[in-house]
PDB file of C-alpha atoms in Angstrom:
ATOM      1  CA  UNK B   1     102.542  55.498 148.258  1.00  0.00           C
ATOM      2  CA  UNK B   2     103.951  55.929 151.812  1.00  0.00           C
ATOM      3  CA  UNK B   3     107.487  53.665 152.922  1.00  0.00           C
ATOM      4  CA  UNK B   4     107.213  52.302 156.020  1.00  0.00           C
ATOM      5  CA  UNK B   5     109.273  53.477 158.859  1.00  0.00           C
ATOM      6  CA  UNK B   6     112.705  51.102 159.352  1.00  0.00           C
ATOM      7  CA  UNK B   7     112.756  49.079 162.114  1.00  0.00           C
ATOM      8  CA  UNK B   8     114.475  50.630 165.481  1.00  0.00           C
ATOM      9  CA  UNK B   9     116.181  47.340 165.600  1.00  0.00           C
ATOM     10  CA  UNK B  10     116.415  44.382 163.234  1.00  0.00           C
ATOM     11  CA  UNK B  11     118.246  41.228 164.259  1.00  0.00           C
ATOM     12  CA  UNK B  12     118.758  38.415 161.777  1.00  0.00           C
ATOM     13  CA  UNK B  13     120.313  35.626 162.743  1.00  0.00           C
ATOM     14  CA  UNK B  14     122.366  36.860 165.494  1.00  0.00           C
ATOM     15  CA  UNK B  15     125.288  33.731 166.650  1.00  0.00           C
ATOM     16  CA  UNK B  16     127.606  34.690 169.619  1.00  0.00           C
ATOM     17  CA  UNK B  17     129.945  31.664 170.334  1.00  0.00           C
ATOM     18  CA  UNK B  18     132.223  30.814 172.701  1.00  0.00           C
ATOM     19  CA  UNK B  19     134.577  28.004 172.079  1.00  0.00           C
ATOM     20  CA  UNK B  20     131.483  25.298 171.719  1.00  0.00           C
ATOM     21  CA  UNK B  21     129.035  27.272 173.411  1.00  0.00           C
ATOM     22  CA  UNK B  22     126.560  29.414 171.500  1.00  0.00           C
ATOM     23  CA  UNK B  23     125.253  32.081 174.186  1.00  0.00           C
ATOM     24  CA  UNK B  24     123.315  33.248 171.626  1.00  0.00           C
ATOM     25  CA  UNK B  25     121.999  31.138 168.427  1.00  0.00           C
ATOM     26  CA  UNK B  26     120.191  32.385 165.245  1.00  0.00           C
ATOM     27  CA  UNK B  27     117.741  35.412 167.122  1.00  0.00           C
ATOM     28  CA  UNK B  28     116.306  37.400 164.804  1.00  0.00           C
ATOM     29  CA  UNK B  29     113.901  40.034 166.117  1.00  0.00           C
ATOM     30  CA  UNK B  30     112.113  43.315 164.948  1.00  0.00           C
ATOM     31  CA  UNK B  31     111.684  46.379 167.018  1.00  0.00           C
ATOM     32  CA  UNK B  32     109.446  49.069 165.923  1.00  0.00           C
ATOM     33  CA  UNK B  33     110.241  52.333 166.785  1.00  0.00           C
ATOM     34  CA  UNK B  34     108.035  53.525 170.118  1.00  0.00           C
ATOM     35  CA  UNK B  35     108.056  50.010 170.887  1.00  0.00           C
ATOM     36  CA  UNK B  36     108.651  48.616 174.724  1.00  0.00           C
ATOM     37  CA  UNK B  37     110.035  45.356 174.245  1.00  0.00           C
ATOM     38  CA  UNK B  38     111.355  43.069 177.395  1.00  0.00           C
ATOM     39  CA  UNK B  39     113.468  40.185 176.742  1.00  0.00           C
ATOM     40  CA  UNK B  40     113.129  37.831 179.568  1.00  0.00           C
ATOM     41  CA  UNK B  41     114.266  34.327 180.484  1.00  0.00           C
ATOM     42  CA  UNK B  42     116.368  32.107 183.125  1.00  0.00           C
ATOM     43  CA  UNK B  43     120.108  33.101 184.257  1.00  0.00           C
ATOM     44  CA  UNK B  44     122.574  32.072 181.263  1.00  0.00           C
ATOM     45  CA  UNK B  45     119.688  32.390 178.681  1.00  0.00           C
ATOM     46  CA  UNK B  46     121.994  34.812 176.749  1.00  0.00           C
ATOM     47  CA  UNK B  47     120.174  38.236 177.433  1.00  0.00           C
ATOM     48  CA  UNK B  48     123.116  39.946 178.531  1.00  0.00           C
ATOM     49  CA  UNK B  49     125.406  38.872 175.824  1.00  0.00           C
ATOM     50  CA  UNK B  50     122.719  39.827 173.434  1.00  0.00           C
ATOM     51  CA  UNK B  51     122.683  43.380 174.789  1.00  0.00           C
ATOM     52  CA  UNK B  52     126.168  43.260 174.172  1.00  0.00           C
ATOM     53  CA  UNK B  53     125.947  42.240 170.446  1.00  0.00           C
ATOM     54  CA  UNK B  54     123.955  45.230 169.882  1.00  0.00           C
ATOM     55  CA  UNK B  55     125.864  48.083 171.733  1.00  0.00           C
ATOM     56  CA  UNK B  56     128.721  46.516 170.106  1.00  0.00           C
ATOM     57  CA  UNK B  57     130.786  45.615 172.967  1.00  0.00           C
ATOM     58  CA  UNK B  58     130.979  41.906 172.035  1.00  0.00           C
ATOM     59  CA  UNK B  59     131.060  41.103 167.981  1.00  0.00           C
ATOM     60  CA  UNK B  60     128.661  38.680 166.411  1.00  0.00           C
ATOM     61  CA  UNK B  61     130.151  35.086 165.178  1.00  0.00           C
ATOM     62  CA  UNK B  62     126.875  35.375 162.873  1.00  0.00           C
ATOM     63  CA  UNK B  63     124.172  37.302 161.762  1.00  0.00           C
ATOM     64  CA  UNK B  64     123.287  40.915 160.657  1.00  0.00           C
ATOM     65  CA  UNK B  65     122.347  43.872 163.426  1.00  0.00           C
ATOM     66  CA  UNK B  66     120.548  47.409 161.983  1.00  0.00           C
ATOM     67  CA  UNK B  67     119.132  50.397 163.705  1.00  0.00           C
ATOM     68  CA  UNK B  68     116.656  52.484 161.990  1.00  0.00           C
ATOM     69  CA  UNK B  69     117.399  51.149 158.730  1.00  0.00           C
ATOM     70  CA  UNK B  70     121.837  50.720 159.149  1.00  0.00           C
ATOM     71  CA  UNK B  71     123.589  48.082 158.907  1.00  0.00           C
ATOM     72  CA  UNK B  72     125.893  48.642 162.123  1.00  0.00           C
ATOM     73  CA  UNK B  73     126.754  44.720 162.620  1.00  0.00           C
ATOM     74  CA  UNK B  74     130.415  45.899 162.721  1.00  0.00           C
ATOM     75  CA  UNK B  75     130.660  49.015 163.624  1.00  0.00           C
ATOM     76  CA  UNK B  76     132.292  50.247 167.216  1.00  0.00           C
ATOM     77  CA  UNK B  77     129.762  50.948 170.485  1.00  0.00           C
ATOM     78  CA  UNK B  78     130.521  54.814 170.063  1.00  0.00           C
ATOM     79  CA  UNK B  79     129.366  54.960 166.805  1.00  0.00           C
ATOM     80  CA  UNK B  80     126.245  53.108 167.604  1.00  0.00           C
ATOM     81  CA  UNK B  81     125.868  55.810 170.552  1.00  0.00           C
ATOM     82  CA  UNK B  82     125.812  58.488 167.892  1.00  0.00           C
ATOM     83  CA  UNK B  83     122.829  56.627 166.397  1.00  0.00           C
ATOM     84  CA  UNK B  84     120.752  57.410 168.991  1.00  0.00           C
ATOM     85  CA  UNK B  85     121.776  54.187 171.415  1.00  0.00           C
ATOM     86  CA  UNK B  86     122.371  54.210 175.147  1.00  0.00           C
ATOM     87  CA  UNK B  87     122.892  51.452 177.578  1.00  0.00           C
ATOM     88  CA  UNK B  88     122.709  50.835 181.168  1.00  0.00           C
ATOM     89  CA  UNK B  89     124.281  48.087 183.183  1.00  0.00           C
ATOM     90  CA  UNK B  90     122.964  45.184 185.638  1.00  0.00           C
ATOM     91  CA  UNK B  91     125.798  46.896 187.470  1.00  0.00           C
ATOM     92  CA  UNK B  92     125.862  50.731 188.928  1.00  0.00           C
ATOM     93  CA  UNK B  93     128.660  52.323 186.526  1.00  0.00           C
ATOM     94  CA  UNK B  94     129.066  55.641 188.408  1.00  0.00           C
ATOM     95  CA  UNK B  95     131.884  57.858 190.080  1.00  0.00           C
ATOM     96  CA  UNK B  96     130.870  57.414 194.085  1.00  0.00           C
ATOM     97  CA  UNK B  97     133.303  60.461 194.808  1.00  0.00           C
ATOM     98  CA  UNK B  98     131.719  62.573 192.960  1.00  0.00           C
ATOM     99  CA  UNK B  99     128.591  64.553 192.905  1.00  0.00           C
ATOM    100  CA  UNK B 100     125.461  63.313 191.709  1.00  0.00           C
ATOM    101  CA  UNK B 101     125.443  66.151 189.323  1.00  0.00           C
ATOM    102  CA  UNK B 102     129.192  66.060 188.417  1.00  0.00           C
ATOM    103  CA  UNK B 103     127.987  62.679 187.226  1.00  0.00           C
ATOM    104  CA  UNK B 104     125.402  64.317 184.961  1.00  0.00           C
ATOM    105  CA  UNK B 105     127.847  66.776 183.902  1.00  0.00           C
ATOM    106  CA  UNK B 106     130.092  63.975 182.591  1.00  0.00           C
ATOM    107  CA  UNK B 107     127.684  62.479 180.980  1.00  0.00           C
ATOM    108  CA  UNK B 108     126.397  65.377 179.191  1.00  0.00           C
ATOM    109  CA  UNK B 109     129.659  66.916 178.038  1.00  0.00           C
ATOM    110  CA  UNK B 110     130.437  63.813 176.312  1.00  0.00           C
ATOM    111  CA  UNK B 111     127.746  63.824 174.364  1.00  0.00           C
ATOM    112  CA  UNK B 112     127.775  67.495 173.822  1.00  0.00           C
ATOM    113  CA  UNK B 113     129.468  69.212 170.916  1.00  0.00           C
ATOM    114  CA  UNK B 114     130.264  71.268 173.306  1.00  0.00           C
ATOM    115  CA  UNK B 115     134.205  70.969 174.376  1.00  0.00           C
ATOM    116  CA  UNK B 116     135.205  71.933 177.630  1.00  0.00           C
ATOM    117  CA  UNK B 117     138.471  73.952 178.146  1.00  0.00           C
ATOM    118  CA  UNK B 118     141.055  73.023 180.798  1.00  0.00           C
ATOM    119  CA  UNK B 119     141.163  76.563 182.422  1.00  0.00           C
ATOM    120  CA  UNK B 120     137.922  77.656 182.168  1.00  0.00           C
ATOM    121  CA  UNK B 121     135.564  76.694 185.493  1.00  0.00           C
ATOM    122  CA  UNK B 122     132.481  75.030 184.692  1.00  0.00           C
ATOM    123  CA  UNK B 123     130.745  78.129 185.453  1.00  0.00           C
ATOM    124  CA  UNK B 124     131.044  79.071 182.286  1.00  0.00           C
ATOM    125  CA  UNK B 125     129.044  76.159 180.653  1.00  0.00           C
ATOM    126  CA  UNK B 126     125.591  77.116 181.499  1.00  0.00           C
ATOM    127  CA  UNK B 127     123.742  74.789 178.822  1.00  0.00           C
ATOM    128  CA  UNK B 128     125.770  72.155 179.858  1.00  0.00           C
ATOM    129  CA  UNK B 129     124.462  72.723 184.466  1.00  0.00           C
ATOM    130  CA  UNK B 130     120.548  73.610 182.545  1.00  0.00           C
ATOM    131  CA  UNK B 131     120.720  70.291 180.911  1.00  0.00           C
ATOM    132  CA  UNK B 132     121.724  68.132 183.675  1.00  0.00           C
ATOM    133  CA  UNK B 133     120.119  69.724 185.987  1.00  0.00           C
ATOM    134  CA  UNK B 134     116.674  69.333 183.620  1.00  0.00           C
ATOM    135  CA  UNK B 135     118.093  65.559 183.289  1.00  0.00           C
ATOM    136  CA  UNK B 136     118.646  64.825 187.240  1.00  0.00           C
ATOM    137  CA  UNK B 137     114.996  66.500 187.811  1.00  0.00           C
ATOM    138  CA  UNK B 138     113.078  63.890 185.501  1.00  0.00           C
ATOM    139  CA  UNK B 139     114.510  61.528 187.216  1.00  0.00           C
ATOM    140  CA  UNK B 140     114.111  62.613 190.584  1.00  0.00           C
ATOM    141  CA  UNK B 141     117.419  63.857 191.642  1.00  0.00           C
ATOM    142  CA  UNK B 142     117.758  67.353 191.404  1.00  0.00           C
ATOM    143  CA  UNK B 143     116.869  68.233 195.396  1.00  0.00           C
ATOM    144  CA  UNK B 144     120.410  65.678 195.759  1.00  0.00           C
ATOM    145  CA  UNK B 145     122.755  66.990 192.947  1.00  0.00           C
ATOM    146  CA  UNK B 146     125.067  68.440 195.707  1.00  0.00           C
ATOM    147  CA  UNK B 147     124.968  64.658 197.430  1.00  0.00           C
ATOM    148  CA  UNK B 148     127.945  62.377 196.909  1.00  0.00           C
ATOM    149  CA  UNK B 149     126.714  59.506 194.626  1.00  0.00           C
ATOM    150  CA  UNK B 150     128.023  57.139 197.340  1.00  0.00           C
ATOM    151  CA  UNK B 151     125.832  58.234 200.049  1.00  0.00           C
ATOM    152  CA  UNK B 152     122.622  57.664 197.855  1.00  0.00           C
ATOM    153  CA  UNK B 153     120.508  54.283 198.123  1.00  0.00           C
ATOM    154  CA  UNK B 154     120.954  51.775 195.624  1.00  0.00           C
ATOM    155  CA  UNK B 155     117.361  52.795 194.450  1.00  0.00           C
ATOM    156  CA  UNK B 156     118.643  56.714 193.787  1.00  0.00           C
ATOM    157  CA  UNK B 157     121.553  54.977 191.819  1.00  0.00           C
ATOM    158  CA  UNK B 158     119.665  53.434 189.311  1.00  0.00           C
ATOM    159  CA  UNK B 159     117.703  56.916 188.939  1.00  0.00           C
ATOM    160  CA  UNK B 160     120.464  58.415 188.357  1.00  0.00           C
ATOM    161  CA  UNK B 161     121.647  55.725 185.426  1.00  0.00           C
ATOM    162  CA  UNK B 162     118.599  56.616 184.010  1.00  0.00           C
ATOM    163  CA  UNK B 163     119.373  60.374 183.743  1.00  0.00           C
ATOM    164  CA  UNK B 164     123.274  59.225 182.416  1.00  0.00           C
ATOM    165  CA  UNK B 165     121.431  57.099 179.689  1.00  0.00           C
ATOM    166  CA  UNK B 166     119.153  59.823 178.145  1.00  0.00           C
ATOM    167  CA  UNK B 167     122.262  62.362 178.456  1.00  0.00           C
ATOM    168  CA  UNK B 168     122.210  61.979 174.535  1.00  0.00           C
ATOM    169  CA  UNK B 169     118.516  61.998 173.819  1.00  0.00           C
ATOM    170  CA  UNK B 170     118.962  58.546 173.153  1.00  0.00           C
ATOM    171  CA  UNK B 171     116.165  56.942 170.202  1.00  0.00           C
ATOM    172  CA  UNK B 172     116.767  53.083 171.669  1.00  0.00           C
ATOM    173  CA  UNK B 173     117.355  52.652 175.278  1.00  0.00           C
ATOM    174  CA  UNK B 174     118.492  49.087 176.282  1.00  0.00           C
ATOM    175  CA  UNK B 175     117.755  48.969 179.978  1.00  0.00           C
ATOM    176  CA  UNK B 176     119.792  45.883 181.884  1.00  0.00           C
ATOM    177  CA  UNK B 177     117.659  44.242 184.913  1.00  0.00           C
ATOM    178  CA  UNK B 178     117.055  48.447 186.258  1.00  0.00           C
ATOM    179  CA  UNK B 179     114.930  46.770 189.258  1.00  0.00           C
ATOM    180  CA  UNK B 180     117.190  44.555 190.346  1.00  0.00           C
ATOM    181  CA  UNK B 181     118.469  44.666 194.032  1.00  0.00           C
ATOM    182  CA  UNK B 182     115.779  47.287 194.934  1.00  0.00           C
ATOM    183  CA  UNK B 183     113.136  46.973 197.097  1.00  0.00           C
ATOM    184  CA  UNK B 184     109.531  46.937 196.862  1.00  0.00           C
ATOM    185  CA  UNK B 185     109.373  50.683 197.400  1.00  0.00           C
ATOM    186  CA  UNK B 186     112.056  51.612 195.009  1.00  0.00           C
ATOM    187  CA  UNK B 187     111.207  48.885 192.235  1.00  0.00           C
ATOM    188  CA  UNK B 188     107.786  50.951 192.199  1.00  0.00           C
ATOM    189  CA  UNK B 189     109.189  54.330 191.783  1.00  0.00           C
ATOM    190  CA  UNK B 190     111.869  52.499 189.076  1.00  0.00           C
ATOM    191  CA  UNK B 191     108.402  51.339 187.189  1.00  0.00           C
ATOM    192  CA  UNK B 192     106.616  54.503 187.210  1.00  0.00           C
ATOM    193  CA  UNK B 193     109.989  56.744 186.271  1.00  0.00           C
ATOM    194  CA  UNK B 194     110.250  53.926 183.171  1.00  0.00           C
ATOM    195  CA  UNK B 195     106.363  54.480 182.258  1.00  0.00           C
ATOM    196  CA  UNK B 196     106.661  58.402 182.114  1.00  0.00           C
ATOM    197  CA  UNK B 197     109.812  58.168 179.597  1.00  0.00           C
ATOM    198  CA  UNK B 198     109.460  59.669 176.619  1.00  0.00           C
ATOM    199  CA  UNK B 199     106.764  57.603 174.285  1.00  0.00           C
ATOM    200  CA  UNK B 200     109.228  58.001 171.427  1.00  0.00           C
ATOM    201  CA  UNK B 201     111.423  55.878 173.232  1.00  0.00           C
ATOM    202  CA  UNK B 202     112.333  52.564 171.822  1.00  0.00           C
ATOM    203  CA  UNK B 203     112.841  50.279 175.185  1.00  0.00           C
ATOM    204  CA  UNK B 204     114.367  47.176 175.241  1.00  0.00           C
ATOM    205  CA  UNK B 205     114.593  46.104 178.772  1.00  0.00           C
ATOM    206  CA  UNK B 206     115.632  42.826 180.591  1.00  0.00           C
ATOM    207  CA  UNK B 207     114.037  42.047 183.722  1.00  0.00           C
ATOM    208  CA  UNK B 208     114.137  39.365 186.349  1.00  0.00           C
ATOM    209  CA  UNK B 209     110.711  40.563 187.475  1.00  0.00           C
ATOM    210  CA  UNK B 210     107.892  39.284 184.885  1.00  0.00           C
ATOM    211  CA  UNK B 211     105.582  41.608 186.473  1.00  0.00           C
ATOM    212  CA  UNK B 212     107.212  45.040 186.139  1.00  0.00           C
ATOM    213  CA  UNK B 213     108.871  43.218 182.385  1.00  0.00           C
ATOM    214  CA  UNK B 214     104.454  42.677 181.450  1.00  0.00           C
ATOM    215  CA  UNK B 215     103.833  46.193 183.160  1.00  0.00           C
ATOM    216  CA  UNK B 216     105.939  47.847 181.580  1.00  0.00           C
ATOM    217  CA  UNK B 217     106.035  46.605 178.003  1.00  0.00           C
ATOM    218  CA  UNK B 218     103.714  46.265 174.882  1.00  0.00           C
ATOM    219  CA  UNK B 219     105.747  42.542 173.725  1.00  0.00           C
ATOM    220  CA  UNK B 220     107.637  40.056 175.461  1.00  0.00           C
ATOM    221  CA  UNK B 221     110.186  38.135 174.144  1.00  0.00           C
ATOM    222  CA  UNK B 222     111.201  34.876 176.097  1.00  0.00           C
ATOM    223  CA  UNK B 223     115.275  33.578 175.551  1.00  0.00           C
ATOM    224  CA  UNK B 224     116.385  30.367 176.534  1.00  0.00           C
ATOM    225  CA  UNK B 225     119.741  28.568 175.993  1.00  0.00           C
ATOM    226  CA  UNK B 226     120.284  31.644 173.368  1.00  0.00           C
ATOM    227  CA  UNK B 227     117.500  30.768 171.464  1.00  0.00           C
ATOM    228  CA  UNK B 228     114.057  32.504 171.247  1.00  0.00           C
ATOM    229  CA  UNK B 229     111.401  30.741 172.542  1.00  0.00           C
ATOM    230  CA  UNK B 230     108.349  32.584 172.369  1.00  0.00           C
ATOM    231  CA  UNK B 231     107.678  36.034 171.238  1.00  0.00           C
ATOM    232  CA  UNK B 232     104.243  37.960 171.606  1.00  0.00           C
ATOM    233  CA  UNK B 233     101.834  39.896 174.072  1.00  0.00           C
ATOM    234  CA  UNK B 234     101.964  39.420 177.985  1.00  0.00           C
ATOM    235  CA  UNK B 235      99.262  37.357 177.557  1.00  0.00           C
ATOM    236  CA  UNK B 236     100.393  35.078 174.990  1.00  0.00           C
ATOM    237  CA  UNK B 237     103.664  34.611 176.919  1.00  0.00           C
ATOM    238  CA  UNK B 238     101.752  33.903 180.003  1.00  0.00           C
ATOM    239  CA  UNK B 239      99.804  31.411 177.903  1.00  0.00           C
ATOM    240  CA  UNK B 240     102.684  29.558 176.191  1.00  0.00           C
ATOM    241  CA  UNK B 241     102.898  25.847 177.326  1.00  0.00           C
ATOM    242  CA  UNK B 242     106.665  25.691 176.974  1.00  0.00           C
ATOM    243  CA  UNK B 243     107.254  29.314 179.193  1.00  0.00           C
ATOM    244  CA  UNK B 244     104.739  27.995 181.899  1.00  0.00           C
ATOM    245  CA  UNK B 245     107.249  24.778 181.515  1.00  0.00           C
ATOM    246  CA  UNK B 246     110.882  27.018 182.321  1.00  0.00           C
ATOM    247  CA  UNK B 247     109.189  29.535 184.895  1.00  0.00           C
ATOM    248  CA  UNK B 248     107.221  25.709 186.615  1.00  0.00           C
ATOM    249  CA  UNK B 249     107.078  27.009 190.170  1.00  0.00           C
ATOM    250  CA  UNK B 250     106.902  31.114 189.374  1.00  0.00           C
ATOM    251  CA  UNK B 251     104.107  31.185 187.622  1.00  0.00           C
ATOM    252  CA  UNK B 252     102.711  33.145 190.340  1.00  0.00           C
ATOM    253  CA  UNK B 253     104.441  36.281 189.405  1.00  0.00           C
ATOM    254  CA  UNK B 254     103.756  35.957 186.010  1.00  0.00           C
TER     255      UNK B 254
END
């Protein structure tokens, strides 16, 4: 008799309070592994904060967290990373001074069992240039790893996140708004990069933009006021009286 895979993620009953606000109240969700999930809803539904609660930057005030099969409800964001989870930010987290593949670099060395030595050039660490370099060309980057990351558009930035995140061959990649701010052009290229990642991928992504969040995902999972409100297909969601009710007036891009 086969045992089913664990879950990539299992929430039960996740509570993140504030004083007297709950940003988050009793979510309990189930992520298979593979899965592309979005989490969508209006500003101050609690999205954010609920990334946080499973990266472990913010604790719970209730509730259980697991990936693949762990109980990691209380256990520190680095120790999650060495699960298998990466982040990225609604906001670019990079070193502007620096070269878009120094910015790789980092990113890979820290991951890397590898430990670099004070007096020795970098030079010396091929793996560690092959694998950002591999890294910076799935994303589209490698023809501007000599570039400052300052002098990039805001669209090359978010590639670049993308290459940071899967520095650690990450298992569950929770992607924070990656289209937003870019234009039409750029929010594309975002889309297809996201598509061509690795199927083995769990995504969970939040997205402003219901039509990349239904392009890109098999589920959609609607928050609002910290609560869940709806959970299912694209269609379903698109269907639900009570989503058509929040999004009255953008139904048009759903």
């Amino acid at each position: 008799m086969s045992v089913a895979p664990a879950s990539a993620l299992s929430l039960s009953g996740v509570t993140k309070a504030f004083g007297g606000l709950r940003a988050v109240e009793d979510v309990s969700l189930e992520i298979q592994p593979g899965e592309r999930r979005a989490i969508i809803g209006p500003n101050g539904a609690g999205k954010t904060t609920l990334f946080s609660l499973i990266s472990g930057e913010q604790a719970p005030t209730g509730g259980r967290i697991a990936l693949f099969g762990r109980d990691v409800t209380r256990l520190a964001p680095h120790r999650r990373a060495a699960l298998g989870l990466a982040r990225t930010y609604q906001i670019t987290n990079l070193f502007p001074k620096l070269s878009v593949l120094d910015n790789c670099l980092l990113a890979v060395q820290a991951l890397s069992p590898v430990k670099l030595h004070l007096h020795r050039p970098l030079s010396r660490y091929p793996a560690l240039f092959e694998r950002a370099e591999r890294l910076l060309a799935s994303v589209g980057l490698l023809a501007k790893r000599g570039a400052p990351v300052r002098d990039l558009s805001h669209g090359e930035q978010r590639q670049l996140e993308i290459a940071l995140a899967l520095a650690g061959a990450p298992r569950l990649l929770l992607l924070d708004e990656p289209t937003a701010g870019l234009a039409l052009a750029e929010s594309q290229m975002m889309t297809a990069l996201l598509k061509g990642l690795d199927p083995a991928i769990t995504i969970l992504i939040i997205e402003h933009d219901m039509a990349v969040a239904f392009e890109l995902t098999d589920r959609v999972t609607v928050l609002h006021y910290g609560r869940v409100l709806a959970d299912g297909s694209a269609a379903e969601v698109r269907a639900n009286p009570l989503v058509q009710e929040i999004y009255l007036g953008t139904m048009g891009t759903m």
